[in-house]
GROMACS .gro file of C-alpha atoms in nm:
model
  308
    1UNK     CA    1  -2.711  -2.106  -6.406
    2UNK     CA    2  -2.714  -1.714  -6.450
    3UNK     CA    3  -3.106  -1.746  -6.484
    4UNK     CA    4  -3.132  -2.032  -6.201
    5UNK     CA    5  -3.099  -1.740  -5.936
    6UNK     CA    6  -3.324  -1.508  -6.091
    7UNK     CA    7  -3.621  -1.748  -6.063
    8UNK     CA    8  -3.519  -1.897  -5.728
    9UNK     CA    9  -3.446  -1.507  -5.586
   10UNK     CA   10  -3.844  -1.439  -5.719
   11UNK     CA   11  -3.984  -1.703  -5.500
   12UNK     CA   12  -4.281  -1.632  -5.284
   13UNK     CA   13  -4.132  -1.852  -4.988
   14UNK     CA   14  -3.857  -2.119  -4.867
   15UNK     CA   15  -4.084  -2.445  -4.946
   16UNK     CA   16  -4.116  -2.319  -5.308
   17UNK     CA   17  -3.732  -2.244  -5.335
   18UNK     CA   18  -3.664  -2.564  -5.168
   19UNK     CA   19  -3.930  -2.792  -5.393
   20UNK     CA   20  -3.762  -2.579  -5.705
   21UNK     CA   21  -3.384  -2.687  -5.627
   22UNK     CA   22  -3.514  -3.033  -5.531
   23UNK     CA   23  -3.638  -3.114  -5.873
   24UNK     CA   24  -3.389  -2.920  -6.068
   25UNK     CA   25  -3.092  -3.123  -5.879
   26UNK     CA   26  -3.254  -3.446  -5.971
   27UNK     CA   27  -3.292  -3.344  -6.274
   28UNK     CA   28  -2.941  -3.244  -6.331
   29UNK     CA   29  -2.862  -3.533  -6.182
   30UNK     CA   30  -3.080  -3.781  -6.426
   31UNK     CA   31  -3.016  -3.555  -6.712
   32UNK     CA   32  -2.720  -3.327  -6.716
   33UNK     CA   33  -2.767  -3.214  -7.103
   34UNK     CA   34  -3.084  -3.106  -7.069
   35UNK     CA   35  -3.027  -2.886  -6.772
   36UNK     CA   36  -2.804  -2.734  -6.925
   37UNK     CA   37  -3.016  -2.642  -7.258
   38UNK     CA   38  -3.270  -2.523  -6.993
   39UNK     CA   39  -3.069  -2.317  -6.853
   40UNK     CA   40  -2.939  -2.126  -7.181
   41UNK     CA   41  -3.302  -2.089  -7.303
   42UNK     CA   42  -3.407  -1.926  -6.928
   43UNK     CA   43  -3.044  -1.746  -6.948
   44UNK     CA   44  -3.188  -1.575  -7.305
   45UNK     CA   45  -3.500  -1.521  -7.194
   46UNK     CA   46  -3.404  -1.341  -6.922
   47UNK     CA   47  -3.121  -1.128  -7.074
   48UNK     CA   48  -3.386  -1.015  -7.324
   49UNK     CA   49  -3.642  -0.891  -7.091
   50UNK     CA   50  -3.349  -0.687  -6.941
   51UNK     CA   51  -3.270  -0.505  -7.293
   52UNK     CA   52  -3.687  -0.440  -7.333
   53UNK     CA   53  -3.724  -0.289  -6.941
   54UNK     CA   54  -3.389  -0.057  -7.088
   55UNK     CA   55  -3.550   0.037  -7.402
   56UNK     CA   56  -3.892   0.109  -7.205
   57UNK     CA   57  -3.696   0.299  -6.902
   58UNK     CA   58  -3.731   0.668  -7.064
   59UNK     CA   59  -3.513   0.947  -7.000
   60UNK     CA   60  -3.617   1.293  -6.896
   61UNK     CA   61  -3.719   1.539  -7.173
   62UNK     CA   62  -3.430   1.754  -7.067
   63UNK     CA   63  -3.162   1.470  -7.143
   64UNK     CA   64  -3.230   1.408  -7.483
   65UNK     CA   65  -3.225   1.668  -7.741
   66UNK     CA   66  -3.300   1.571  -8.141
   67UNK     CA   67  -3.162   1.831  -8.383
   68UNK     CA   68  -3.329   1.813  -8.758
   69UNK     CA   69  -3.225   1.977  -9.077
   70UNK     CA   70  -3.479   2.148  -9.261
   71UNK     CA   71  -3.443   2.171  -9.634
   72UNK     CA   72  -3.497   1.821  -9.759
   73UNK     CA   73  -3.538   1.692  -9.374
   74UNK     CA   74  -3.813   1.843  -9.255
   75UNK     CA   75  -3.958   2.061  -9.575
   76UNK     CA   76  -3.951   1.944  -9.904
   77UNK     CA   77  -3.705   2.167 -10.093
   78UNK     CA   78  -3.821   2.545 -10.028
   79UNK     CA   79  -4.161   2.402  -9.848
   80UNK     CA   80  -4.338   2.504  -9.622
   81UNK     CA   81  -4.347   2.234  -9.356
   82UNK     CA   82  -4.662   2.021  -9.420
   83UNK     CA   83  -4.912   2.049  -9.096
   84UNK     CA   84  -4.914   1.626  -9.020
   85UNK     CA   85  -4.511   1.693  -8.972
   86UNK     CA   86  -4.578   1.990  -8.768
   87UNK     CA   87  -4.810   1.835  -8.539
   88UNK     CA   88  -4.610   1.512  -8.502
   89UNK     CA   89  -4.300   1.701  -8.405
   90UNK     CA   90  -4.498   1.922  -8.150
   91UNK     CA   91  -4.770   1.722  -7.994
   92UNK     CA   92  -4.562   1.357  -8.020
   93UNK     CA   93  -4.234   1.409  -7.991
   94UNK     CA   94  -4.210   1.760  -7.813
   95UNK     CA   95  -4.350   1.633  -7.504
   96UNK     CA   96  -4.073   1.314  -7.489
   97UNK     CA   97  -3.738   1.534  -7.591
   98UNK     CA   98  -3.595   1.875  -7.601
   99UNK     CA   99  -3.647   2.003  -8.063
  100UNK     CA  100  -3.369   2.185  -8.241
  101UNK     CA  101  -3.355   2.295  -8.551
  102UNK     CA  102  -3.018   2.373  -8.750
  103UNK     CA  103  -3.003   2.498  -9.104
  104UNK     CA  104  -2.781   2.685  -9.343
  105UNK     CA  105  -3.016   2.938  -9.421
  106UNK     CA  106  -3.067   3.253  -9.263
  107UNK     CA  107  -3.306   3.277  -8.973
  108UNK     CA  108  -3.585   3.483  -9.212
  109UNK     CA  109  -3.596   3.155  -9.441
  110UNK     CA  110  -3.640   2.869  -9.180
  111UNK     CA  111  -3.912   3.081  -8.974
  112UNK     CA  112  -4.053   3.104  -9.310
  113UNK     CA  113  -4.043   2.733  -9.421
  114UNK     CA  114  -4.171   2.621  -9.051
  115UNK     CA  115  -4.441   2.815  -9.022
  116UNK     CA  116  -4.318   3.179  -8.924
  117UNK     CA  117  -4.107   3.354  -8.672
  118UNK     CA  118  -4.296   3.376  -8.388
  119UNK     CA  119  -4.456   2.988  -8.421
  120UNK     CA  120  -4.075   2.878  -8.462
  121UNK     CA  121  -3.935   3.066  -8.163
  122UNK     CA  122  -4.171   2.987  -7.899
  123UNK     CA  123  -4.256   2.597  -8.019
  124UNK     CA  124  -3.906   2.466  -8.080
  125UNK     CA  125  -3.655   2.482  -7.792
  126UNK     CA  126  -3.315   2.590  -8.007
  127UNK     CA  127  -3.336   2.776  -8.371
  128UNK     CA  128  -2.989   2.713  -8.509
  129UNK     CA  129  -2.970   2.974  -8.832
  130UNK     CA  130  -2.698   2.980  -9.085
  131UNK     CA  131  -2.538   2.632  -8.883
  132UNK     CA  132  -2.588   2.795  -8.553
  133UNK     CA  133  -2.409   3.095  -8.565
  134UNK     CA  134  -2.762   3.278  -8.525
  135UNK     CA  135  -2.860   3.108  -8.231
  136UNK     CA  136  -3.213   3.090  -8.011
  137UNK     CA  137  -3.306   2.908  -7.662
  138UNK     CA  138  -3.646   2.954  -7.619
  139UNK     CA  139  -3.692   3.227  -7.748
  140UNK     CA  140  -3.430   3.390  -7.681
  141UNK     CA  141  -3.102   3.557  -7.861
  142UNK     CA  142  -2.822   3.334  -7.791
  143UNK     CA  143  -2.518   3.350  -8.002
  144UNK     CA  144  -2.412   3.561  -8.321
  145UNK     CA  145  -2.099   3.555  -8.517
  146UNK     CA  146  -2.040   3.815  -8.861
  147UNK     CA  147  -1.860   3.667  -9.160
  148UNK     CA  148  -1.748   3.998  -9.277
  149UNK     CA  149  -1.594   4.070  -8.926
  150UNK     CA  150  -1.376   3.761  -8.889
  151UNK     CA  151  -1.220   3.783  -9.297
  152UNK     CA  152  -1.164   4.150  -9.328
  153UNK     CA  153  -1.371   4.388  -9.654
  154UNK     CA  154  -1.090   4.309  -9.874
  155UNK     CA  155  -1.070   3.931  -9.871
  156UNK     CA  156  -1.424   3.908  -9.881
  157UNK     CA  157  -1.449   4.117 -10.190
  158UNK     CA  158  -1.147   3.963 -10.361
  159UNK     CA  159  -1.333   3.639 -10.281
  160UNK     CA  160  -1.672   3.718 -10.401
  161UNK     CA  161  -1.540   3.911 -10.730
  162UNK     CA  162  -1.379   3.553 -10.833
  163UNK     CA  163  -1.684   3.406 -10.803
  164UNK     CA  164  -1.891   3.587 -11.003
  165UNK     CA  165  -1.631   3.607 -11.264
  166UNK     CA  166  -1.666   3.267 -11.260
  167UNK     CA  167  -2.019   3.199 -11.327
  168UNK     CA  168  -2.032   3.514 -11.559
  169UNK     CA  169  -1.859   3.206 -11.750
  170UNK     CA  170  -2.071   2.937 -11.712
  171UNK     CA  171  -2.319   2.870 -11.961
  172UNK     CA  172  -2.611   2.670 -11.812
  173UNK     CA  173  -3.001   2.545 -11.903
  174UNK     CA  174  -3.108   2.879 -11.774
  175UNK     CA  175  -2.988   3.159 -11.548
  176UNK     CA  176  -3.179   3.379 -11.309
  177UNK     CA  177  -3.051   3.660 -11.016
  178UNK     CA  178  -2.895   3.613 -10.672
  179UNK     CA  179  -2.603   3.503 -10.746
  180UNK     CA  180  -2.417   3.598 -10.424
  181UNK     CA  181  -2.620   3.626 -10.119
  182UNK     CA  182  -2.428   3.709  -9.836
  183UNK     CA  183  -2.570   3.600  -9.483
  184UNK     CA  184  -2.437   3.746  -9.138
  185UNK     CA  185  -2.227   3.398  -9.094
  186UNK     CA  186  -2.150   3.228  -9.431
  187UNK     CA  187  -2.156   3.315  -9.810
  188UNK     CA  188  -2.457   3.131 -10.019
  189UNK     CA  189  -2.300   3.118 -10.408
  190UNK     CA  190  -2.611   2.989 -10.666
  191UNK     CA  191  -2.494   2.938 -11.014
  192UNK     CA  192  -2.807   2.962 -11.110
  193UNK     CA  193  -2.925   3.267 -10.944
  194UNK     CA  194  -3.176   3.217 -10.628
  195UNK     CA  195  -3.474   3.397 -10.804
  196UNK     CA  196  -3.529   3.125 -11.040
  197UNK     CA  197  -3.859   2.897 -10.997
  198UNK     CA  198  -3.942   2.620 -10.800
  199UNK     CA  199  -3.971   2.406 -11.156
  200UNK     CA  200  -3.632   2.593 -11.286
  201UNK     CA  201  -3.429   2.499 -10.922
  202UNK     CA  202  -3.555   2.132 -10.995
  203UNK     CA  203  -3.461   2.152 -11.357
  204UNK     CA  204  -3.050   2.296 -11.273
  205UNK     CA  205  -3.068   2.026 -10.985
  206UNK     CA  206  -3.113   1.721 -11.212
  207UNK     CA  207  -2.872   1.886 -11.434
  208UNK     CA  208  -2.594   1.950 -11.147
  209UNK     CA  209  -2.658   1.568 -11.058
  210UNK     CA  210  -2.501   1.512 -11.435
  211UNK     CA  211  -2.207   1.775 -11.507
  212UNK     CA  212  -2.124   1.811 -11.119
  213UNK     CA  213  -2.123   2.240 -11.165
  214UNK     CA  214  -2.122   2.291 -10.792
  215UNK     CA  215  -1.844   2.030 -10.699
  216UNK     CA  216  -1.632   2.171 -11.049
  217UNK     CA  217  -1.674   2.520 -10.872
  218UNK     CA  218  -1.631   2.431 -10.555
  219UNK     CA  219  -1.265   2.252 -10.675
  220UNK     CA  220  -1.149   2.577 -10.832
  221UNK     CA  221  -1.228   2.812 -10.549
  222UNK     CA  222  -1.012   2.560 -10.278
  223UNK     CA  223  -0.761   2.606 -10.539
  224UNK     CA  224  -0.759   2.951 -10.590
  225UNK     CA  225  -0.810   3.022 -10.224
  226UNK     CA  226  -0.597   2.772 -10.025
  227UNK     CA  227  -0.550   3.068  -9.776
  228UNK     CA  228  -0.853   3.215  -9.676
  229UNK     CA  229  -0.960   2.940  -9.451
  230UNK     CA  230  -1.247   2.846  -9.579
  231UNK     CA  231  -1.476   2.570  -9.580
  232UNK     CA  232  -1.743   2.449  -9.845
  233UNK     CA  233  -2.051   2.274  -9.789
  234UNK     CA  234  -2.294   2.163 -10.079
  235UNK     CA  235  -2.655   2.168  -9.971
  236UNK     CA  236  -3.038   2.212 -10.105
  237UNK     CA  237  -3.056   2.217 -10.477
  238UNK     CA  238  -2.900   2.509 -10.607
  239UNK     CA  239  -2.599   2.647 -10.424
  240UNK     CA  240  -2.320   2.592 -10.178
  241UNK     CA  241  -2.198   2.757  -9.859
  242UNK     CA  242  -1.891   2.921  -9.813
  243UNK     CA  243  -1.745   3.019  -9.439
  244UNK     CA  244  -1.450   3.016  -9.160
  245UNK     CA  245  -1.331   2.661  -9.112
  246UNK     CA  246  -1.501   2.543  -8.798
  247UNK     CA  247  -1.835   2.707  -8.882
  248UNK     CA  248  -2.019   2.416  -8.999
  249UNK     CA  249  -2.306   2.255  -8.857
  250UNK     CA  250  -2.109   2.129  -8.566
  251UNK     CA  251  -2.084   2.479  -8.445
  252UNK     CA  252  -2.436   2.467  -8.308
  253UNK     CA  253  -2.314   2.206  -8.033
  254UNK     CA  254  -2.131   2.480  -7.854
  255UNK     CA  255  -2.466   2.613  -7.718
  256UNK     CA  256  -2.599   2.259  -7.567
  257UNK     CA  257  -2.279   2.220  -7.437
  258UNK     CA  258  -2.412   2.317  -7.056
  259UNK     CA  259  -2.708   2.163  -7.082
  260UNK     CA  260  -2.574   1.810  -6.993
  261UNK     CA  261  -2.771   1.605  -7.269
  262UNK     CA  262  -2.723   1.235  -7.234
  263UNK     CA  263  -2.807   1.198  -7.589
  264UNK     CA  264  -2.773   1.440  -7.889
  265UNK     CA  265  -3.012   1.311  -8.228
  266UNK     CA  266  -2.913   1.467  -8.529
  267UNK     CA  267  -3.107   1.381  -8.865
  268UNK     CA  268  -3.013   1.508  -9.200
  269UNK     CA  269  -3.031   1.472  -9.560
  270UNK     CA  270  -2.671   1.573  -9.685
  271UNK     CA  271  -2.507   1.410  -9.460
  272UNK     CA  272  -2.271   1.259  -9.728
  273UNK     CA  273  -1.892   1.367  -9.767
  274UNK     CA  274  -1.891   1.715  -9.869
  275UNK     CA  275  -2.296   1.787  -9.766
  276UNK     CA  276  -2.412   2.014  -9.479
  277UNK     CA  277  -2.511   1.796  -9.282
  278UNK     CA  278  -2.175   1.544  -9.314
  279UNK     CA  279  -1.971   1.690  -9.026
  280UNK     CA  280  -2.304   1.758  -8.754
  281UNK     CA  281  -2.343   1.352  -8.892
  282UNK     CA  282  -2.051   1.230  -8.811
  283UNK     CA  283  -1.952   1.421  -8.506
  284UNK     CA  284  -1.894   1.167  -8.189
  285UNK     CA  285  -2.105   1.393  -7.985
  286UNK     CA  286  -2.419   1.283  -8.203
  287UNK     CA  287  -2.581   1.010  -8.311
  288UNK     CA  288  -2.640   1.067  -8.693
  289UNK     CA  289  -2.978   0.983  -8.845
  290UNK     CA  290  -2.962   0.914  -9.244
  291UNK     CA  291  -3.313   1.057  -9.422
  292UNK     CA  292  -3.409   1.074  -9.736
  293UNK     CA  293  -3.732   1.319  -9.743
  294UNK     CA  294  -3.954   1.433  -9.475
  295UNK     CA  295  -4.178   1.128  -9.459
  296UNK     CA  296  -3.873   0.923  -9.366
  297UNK     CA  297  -3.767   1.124  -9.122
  298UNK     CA  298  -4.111   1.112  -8.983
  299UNK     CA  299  -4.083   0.688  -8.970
  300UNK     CA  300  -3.720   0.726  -8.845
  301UNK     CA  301  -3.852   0.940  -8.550
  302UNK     CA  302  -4.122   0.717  -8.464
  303UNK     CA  303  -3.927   0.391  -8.463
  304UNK     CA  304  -3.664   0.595  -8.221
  305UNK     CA  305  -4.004   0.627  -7.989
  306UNK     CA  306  -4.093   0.299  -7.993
  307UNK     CA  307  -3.739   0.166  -7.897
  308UNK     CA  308  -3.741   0.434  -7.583
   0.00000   0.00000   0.00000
């Protein structure tokens, strides 16, 4: 009888109330079954319009913040961010919830990939560069940690003169410059070299996918450096990160922390075990989003809008 009260509590007045129990105690009376069924179909129908008014009750832009990845979440792979993504992330989804952006790369390549510096500091509300540890609110310097402060000259070079001893080794489909680029938070190692082409980075990415050269590399240097503290992250197409345990994309969340969000969206392409995105994806402060490629992080946006 949950529903019973509901519809006798909307009454306009006593005789309808009164008429309405009338007939519905005869009818229990004459028919105790089929009151019952009634009341399980008006019980339903009445839980479910409570779920939709929930979904439809939205929550102030300030309470909801959506983080996104960029390579391979918002940008194709080194892309510039195509303008019907841009506009739908600006003019759509802006106006419902507070935009952050978190990537591995340093802050000169995401500006660059979403449309420049100044477009990405005054449109987006947080810039999270190299997984936050170059932080921006509004604008506005927030945050920065240095790689090279917290290990010390000499670990650092011991670290990065094993590395490129080790892909002086490796002989591979083609091999360009860059191997080491060091950021102001993390270490980017490219086996390949990060000069090589757009059609070259897709050719040593289909070839990674087969004899696994990151994750082979990635094994040796946990082995040769159980010490140093350091985590690895493989991301994009071509490299991996290298920094301070605790610096992954998680460390971004320590700059929301004050600003109360009721809920924290994170979407991401690597978000499998060993990926970037994996620990941001997994963190109980978030709710992880699963994408594939830009356009589906586009539809997995929009059907997160129509639910609110």
């Amino acid at each position: 009888m949950l529903c019973a009260g509901f519809w006798l509590a909307s009454a306009r007045d006593y005789l309808t109330i009164s008429l309405f129990t009338s007939y519905w105690m005869t009818l229990n009376n004459l028919c105790p079954v089929l009151t019952k069924q009634i009341s399980s179909v008006l019980d339903f129908i009445y839980l479910k319009s409570l779920r939709e008014l929930s979904y439809k009750i939205m929550k102030p832009r300030n309470k909801v913040l959506c983080l996104f990845d960029v390579d391979g979440t918002l940008t194709k792979s080194m892309q510039v961010i195509e303008p019907d993504m841009k506009s739908f992330l600006l003019e759509e989804l802006k106006p419902k919830c507070t935009i952050g952006l978190v990537g591995g790369s340093d802050f000169k390549k995401i500006s660059h990939q979403m449309g420049g510096s100044d477009e990405v500091l005054k449109k987006y509300d947080y810039v999270f560069a190299e997984n936050g540890l170059i932080a921006y609110k509004n604008g506005v310097s927030i945050g920065s940690k240095n790689i090279q402060e917290h290990m010390g000259e000499e670990r650092l070079q011991t670290f990065i003169n094993f590395a490129l001893g080790y892909m002086s080794k490796l002989t591979l489909p083609l091999k360009r410059g860059t191997f080491i680029e060091f950021r102001t938070g993390l270490i980017n190692v490219c086996p390949v070299g990060r000069s090589c082409s757009q059609a070259e980075r897709e050719q040593f990415f289909e070839y990674d996918k087969i004899h696994k050269i990151r994750e082979t590399f990635v094994k040796t240097l946990k082995e040769t450096f159980p010490d140093l503290g350091l985590e690895y992250c493989i991301g994009g197409q071509i490299s991996f990160d290298v920094f301070p345990k605790g610096w992954d994309k998680t460390y971004c969340l320590q700059h929301v922390e004050k600003d109360n969000f009721e809920e924290i969206h994170f979407f991401g392409d690597k978000t499998d075990p060993g990926g970037n995105d994996h620990q941001l994806y997994i963190d109980p402060r978030t709710i992880g989003h699963q994408v594939t490629s830009p356009e589906d992080t586009k539809k997995q946006v929009q059907q997160l809008l129509q639910q609110s």
